[in-house]
Short mmCIF file of C-alpha atoms in Angstrom, two decimals:
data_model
loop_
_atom_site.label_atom_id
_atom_site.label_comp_id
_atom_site.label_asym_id
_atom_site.label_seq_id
_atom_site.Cartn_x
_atom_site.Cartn_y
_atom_site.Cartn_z
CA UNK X 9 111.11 20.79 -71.16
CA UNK X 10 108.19 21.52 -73.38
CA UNK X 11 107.35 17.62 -73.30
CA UNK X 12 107.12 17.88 -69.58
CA UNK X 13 104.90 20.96 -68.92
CA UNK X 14 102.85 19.06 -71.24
CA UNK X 15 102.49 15.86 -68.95
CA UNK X 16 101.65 18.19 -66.02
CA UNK X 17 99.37 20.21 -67.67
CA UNK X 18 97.74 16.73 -68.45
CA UNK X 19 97.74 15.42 -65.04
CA UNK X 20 96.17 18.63 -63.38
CA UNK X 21 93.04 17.98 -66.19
CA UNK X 22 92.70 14.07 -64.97
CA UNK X 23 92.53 15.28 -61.16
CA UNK X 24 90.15 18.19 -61.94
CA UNK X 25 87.47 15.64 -63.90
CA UNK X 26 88.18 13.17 -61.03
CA UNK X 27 87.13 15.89 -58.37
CA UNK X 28 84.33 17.25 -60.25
CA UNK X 29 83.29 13.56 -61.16
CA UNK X 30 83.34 12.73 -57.27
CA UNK X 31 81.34 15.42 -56.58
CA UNK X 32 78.48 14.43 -59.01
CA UNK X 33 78.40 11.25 -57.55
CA UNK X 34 77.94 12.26 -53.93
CA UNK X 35 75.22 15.18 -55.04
CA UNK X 36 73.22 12.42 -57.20
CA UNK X 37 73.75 9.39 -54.20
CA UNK X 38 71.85 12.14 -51.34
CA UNK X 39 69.64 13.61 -53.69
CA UNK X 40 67.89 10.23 -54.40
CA UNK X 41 67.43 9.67 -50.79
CA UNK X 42 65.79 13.24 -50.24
CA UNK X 43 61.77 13.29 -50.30
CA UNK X 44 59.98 13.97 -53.21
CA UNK X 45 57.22 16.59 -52.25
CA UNK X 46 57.47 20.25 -53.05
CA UNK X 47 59.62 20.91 -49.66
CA UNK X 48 63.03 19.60 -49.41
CA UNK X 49 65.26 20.06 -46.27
CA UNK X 50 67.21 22.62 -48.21
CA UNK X 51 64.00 24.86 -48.07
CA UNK X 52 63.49 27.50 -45.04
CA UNK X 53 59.61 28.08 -45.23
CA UNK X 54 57.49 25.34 -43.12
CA UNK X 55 55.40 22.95 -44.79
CA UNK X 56 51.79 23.83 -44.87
CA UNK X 57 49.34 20.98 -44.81
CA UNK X 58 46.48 20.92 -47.96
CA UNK X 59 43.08 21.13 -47.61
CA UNK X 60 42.36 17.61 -47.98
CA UNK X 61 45.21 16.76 -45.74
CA UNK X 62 42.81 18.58 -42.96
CA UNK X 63 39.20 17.23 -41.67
CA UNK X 64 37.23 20.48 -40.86
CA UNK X 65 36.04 19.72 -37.40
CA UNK X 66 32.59 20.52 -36.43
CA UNK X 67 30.98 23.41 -35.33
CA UNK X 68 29.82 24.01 -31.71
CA UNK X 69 26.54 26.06 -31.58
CA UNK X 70 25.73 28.22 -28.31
CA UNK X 71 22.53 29.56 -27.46
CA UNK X 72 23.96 32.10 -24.66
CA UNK X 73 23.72 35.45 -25.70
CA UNK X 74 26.90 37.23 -26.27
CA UNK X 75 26.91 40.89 -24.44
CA UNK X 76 29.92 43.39 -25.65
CA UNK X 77 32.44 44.08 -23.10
CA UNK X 78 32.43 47.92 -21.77
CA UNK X 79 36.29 48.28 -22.75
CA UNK X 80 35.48 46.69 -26.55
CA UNK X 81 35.90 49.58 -29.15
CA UNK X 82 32.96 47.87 -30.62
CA UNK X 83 30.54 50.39 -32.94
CA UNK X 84 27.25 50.47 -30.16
CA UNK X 85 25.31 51.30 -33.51
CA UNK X 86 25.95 48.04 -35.00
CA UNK X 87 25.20 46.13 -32.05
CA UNK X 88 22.09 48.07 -31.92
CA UNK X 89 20.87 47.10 -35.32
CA UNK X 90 22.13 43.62 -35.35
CA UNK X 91 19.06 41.64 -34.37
CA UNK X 92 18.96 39.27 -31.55
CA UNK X 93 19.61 35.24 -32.62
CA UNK X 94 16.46 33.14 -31.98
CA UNK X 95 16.39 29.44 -30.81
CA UNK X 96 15.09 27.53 -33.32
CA UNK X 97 12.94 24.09 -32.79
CA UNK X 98 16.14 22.21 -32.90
CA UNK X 99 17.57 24.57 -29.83
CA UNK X 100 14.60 24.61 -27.95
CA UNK X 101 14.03 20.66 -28.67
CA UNK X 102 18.04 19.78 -27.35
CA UNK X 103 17.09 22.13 -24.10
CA UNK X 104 14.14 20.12 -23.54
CA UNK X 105 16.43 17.12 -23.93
CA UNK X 106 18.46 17.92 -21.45
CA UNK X 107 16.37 19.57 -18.84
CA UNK X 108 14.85 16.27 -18.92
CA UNK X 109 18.48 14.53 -18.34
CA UNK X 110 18.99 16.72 -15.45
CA UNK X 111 15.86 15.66 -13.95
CA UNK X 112 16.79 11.86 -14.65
CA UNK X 113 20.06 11.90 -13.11
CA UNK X 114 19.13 13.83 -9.97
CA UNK X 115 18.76 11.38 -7.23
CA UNK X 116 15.18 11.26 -5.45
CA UNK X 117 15.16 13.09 -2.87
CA UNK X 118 13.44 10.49 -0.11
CA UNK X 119 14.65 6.89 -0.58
CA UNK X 120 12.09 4.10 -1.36
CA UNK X 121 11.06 2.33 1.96
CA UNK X 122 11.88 -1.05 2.93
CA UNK X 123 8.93 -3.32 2.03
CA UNK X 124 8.97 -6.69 4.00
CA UNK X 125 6.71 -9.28 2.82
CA UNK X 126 5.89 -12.09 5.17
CA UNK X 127 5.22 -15.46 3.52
CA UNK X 128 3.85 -18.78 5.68
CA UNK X 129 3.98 -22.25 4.43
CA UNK X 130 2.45 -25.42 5.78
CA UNK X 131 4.32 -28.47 4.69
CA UNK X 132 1.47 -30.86 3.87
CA UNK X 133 0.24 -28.52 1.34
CA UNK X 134 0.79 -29.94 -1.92
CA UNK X 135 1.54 -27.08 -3.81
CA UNK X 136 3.52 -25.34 -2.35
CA UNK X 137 6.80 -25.24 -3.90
CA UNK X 138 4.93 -24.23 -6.97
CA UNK X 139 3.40 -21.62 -5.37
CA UNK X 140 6.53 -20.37 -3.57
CA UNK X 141 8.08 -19.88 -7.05
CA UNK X 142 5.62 -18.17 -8.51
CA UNK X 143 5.28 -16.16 -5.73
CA UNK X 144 9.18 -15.51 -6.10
CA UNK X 145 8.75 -14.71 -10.15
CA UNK X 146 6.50 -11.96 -8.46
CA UNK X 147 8.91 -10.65 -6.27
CA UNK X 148 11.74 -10.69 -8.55
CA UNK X 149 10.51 -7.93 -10.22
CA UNK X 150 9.29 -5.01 -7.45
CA UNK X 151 12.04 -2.66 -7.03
CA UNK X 152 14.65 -2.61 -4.05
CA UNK X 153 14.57 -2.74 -0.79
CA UNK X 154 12.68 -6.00 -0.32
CA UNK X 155 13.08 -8.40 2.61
CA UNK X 156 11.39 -11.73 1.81
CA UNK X 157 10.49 -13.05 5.36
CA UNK X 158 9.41 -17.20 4.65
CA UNK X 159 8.72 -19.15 7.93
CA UNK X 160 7.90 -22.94 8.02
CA UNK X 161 8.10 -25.86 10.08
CA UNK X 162 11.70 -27.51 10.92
CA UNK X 163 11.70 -30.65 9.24
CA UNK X 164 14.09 -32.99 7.25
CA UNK X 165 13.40 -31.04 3.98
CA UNK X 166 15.26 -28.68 2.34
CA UNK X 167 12.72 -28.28 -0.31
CA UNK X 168 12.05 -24.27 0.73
CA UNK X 169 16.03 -23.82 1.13
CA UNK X 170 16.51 -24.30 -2.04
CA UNK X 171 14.34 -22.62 -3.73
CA UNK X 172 15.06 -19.51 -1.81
CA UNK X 173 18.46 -20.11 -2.73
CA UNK X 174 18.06 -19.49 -6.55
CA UNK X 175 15.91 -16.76 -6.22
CA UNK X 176 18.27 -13.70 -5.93
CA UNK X 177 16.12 -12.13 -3.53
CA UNK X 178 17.34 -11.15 -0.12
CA UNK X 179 15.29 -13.23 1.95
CA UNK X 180 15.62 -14.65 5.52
CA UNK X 181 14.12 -18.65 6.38
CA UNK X 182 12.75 -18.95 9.87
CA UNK X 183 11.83 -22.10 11.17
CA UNK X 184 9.70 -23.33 14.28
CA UNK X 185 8.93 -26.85 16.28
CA UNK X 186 5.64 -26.20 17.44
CA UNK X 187 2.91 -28.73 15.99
CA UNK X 188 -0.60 -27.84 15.17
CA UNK X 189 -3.70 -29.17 13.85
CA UNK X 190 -5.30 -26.62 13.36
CA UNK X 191 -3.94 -24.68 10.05
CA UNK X 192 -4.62 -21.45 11.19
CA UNK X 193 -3.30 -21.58 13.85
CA UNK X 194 -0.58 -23.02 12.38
CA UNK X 195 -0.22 -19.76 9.70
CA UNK X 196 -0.97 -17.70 12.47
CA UNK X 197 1.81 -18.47 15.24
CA UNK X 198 4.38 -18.46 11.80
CA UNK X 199 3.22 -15.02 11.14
CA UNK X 200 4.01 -14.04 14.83
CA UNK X 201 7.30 -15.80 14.55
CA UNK X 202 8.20 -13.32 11.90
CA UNK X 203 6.83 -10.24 13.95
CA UNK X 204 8.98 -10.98 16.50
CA UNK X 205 11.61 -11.08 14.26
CA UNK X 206 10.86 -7.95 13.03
CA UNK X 207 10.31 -6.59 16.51
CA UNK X 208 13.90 -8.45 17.72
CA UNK X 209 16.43 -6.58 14.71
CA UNK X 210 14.42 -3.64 14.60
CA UNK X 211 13.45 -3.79 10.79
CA UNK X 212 11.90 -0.38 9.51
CA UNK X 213 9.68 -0.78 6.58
CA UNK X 214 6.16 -1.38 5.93
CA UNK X 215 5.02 -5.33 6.44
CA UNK X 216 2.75 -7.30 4.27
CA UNK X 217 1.68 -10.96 4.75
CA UNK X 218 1.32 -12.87 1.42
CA UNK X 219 0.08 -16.26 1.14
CA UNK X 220 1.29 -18.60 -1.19
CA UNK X 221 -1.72 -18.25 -3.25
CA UNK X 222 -1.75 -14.32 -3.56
CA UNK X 223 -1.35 -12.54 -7.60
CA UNK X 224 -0.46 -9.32 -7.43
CA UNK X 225 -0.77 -6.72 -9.84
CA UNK X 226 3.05 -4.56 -10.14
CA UNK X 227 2.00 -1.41 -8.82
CA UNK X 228 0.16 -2.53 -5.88
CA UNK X 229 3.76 -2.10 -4.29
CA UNK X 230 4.41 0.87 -5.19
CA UNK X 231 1.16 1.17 -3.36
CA UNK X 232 2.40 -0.05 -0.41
CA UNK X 233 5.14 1.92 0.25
CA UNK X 234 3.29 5.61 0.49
CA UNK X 235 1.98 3.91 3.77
CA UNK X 236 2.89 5.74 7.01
CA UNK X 237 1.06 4.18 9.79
CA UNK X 238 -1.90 1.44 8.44
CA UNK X 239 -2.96 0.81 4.94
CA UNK X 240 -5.82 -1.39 3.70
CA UNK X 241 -6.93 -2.16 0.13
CA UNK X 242 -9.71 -4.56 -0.94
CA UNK X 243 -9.30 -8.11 -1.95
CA UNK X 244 -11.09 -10.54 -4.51
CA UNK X 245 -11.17 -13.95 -3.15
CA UNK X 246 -11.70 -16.80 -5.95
CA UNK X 247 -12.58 -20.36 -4.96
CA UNK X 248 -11.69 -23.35 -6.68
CA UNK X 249 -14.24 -24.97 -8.58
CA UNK X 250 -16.81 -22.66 -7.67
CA UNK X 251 -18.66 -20.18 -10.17
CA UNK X 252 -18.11 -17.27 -7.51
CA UNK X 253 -15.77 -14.31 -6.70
CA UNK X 254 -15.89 -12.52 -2.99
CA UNK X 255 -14.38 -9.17 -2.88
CA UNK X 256 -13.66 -8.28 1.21
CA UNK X 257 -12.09 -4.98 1.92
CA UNK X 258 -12.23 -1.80 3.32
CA UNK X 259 -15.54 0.72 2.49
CA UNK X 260 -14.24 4.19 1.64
CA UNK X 261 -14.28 7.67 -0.10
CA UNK X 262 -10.79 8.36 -2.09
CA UNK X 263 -8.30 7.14 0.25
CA UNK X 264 -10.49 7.72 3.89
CA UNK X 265 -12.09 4.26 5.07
CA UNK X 266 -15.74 4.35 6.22
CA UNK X 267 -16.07 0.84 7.52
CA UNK X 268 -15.86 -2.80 6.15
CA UNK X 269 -17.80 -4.84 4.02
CA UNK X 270 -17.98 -8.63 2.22
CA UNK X 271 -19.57 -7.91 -1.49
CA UNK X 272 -20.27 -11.10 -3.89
CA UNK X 273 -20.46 -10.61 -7.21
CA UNK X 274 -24.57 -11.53 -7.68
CA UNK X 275 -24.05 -8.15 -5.60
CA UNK X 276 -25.31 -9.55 -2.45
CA UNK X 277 -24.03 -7.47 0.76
CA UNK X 278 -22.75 -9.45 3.41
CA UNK X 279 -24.09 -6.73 6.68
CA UNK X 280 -22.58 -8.81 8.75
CA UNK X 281 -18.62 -7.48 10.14
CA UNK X 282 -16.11 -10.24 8.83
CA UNK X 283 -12.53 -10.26 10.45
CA UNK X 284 -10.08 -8.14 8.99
CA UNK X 285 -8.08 -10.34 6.41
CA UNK X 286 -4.07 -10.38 7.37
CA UNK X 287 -3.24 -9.87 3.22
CA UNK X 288 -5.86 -6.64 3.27
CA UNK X 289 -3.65 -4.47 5.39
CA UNK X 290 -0.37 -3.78 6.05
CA UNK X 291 1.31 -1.57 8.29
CA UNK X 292 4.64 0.47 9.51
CA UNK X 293 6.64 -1.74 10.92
CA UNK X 294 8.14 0.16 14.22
CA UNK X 295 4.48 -0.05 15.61
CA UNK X 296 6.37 -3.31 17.01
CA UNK X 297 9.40 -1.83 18.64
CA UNK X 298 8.49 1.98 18.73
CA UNK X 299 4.79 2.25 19.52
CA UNK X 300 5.53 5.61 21.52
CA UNK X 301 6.30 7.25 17.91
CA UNK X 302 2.45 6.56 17.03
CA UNK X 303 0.81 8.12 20.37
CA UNK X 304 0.67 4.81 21.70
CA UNK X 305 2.22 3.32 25.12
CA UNK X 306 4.79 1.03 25.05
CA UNK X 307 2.86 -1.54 28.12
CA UNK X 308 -0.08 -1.47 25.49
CA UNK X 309 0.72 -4.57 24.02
CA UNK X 310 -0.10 -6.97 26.76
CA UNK X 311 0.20 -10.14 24.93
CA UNK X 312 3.44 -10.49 23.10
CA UNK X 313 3.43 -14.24 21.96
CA UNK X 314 0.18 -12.93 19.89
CA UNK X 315 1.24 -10.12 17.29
CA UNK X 316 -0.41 -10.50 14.98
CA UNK X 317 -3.72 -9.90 16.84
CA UNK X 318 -1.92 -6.90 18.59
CA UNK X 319 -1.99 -5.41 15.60
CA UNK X 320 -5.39 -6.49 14.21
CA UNK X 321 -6.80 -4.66 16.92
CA UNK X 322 -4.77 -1.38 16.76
CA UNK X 323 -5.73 -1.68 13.05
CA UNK X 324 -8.98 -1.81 13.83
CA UNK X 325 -10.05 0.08 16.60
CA UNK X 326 -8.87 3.95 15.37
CA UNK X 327 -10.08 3.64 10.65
CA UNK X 328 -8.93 7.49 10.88
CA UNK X 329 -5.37 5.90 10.80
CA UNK X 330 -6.58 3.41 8.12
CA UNK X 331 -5.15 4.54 4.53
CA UNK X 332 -6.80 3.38 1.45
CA UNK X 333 -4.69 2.25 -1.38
CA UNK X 334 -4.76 3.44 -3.93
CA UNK X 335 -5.40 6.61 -2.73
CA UNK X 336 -7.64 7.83 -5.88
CA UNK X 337 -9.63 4.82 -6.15
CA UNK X 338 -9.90 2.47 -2.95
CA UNK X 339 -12.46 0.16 -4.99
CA UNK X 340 -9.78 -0.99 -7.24
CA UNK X 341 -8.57 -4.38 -6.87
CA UNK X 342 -4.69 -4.89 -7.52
CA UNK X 343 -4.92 -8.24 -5.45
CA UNK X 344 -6.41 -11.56 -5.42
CA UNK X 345 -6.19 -14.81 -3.56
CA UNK X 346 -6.83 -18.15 -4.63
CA UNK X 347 -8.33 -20.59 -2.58
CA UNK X 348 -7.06 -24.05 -2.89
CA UNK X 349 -8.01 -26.84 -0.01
CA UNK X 350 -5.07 -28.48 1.43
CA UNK X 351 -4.50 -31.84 0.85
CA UNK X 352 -1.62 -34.18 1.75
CA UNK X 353 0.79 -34.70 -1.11
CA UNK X 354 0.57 -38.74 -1.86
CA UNK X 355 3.52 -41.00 -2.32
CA UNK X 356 3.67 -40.50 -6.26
CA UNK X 357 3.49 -36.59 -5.39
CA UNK X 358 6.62 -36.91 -3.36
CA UNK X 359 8.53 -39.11 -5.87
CA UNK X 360 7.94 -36.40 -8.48
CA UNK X 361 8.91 -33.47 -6.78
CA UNK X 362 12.01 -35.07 -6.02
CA UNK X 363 12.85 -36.14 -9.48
CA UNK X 364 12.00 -32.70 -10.53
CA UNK X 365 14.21 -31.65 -7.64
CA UNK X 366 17.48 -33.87 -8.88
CA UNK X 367 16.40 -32.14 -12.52
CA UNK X 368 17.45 -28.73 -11.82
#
């Protein structure tokens, strides 16, 4: 009996260290798992980031004042003696920054006008697709709205076509069949092709004929757009292979026109009235279709074919109308033309332009 109390007694030890044994095991196999910060998932307070666990994030400074609410039990004493913040330079230079952001981003009140420049080009001048693209370079960079208006004679050439084409202007190519031999005539019926154009769609905006030859200074068209009715502005004329520069333009006071004039530069007055050059003026282009909005009867213009002289002479007869650009200074020249005789491009001419052509 004694033997066998003993064995049982024995057994009940092995199954207690086996339990207790088993129970190690599991506690040490989860603990190694469990993360090894100062929390564990046993503990009931939430985990607290450090400081350099946390970026502080920056500051926003307000120049409002602040004014204590009525139902604040704030001490009135205090807020009495506490003085006032002042803007510093650094406040008062980031309100001058933006006042002048707000003024950027507000749109203009009045949009820019429409400036269409009308360009003739006689075909037998040898030049002239050099001209026409640096005439384009020009154009290029005057702000929008631009309509580049280029007429020339039809003809089996597509010379002018392509060059427009690369351009990135917005332009429109008119063509005519008339011949001439006379060249001014010639430039003169192309410029009334345009007008009547113009007249046709009803284009608003304020027309200026350029000739090929023409070098413009920038803000000459900025100029040209604070025209309402007529605006003239002088013009120095230099001649090829002559020692000798003509200025021809208007005579006035600030922006009022007195009269006309020819000066040279040995400052030898020309008393004599010379004919209004087209490139010295331009003019509001609904004269054309809407001459009842300047005073002016629509059966006025008795010769329509001819508009260009229709509006030489309404240019002309009334200088009150006339407005000198630019306004401050009349006298200042912003334009010149360069006279170049036309000749009739030779054979070897024609085979280079058309290698240079295949080129690009």
């Amino acid at each position: 009996m004694g033997s066998l109390e003993r064995s049982k007694k024995k057994v009940q030890l092995w199954k207690k260290a086996v339990v207790h044994f088993a129970l190690c095991f599991v506690m040490g196999f989860f603990t190694g798992f469990a993360p090894t910060t100062k929390a564990s998932i046993f503990s009931s307070r939430a985990v607290t980031p450090t400081k350099s666990q946390i970026s502080p994030e920056p500051l926003k400074m307000s120049h409002r004042a602040v004014t204590p609410l009525a139902s604040s039990n704030v001490n009135r004493s205090l807020i009495a003696e506490a003085p006032l913040p002042t803007p510093t330079k650094s406040a008062e230079s980031d309100r001058q920054v933006l006042s002048e952001t707000d003024e950027l981003e507000q749109p203009s009140s009045t949009p820019r006008r429409l400036i269409i420049i009308v360009t003739p080009t006689i075909a037998k001048d040898r030049y002239r697709g050099v001209f026409l693209r640096r005439l384009a370079n020009t154009i290029k960079l005057v702000s929008p709205p631009l309509l580049w208006i280029v007429v020339e004679q039809q003809s089996d050439s597509n010379e002018v076509s392509k060059i427009l084409r690369k351009t990135g202007i917005m332009y429109r190519h008119l063509v005519f069949k008339e011949n001439f031999t006379d060249t001014e005539a010639e430039l003169d019926h192309q410029r009334n092709v345009a007008l009547r154009h113009i007249e046709h769609h009803r284009l608003s905006g304020i027309v200026h004929f350029a000739g090929l030859s023409n070098v413009y200074d920038l803000g000459f068209f900025d100029e040209l757009r604070e025209i309402e009715v007529f605006g003239t502005w002088p013009m120095a004329i230099l001649s090829a292979n002559k020692n000798r520069v003509k200025i021809e333009g208007p005579v006035c006071d600030s922006s009022q026109v007195l009269g006309w004039h020819l000066m040279k530069m040995n400052n030898e007055t020309d008393t004599s009235p010379p004919p209004i050059h087209v490139s010295s003026f331009g003019f509001n282009s609904s004269i054309l279709w809407d001459p009842e909005r300047w005073g002016r009867p629509s059966s006025i213009q008795q010769t329509p074919q001819n508009s260009i002289k229709f509006v030489k002479e309404v240019a002309l007869e009334d200088e009150t109308k006339l407005k000198g650009i630019p306004p401050e200074d009349c006298s200042k020249i912003m334009l010149w033309r360069l006279e170049f005789p036309i000749e009739k491009p030779s054979t070897h001419d024609l085979q280079i332009t058309s290698t240079a052509d295949t080129l690009r």
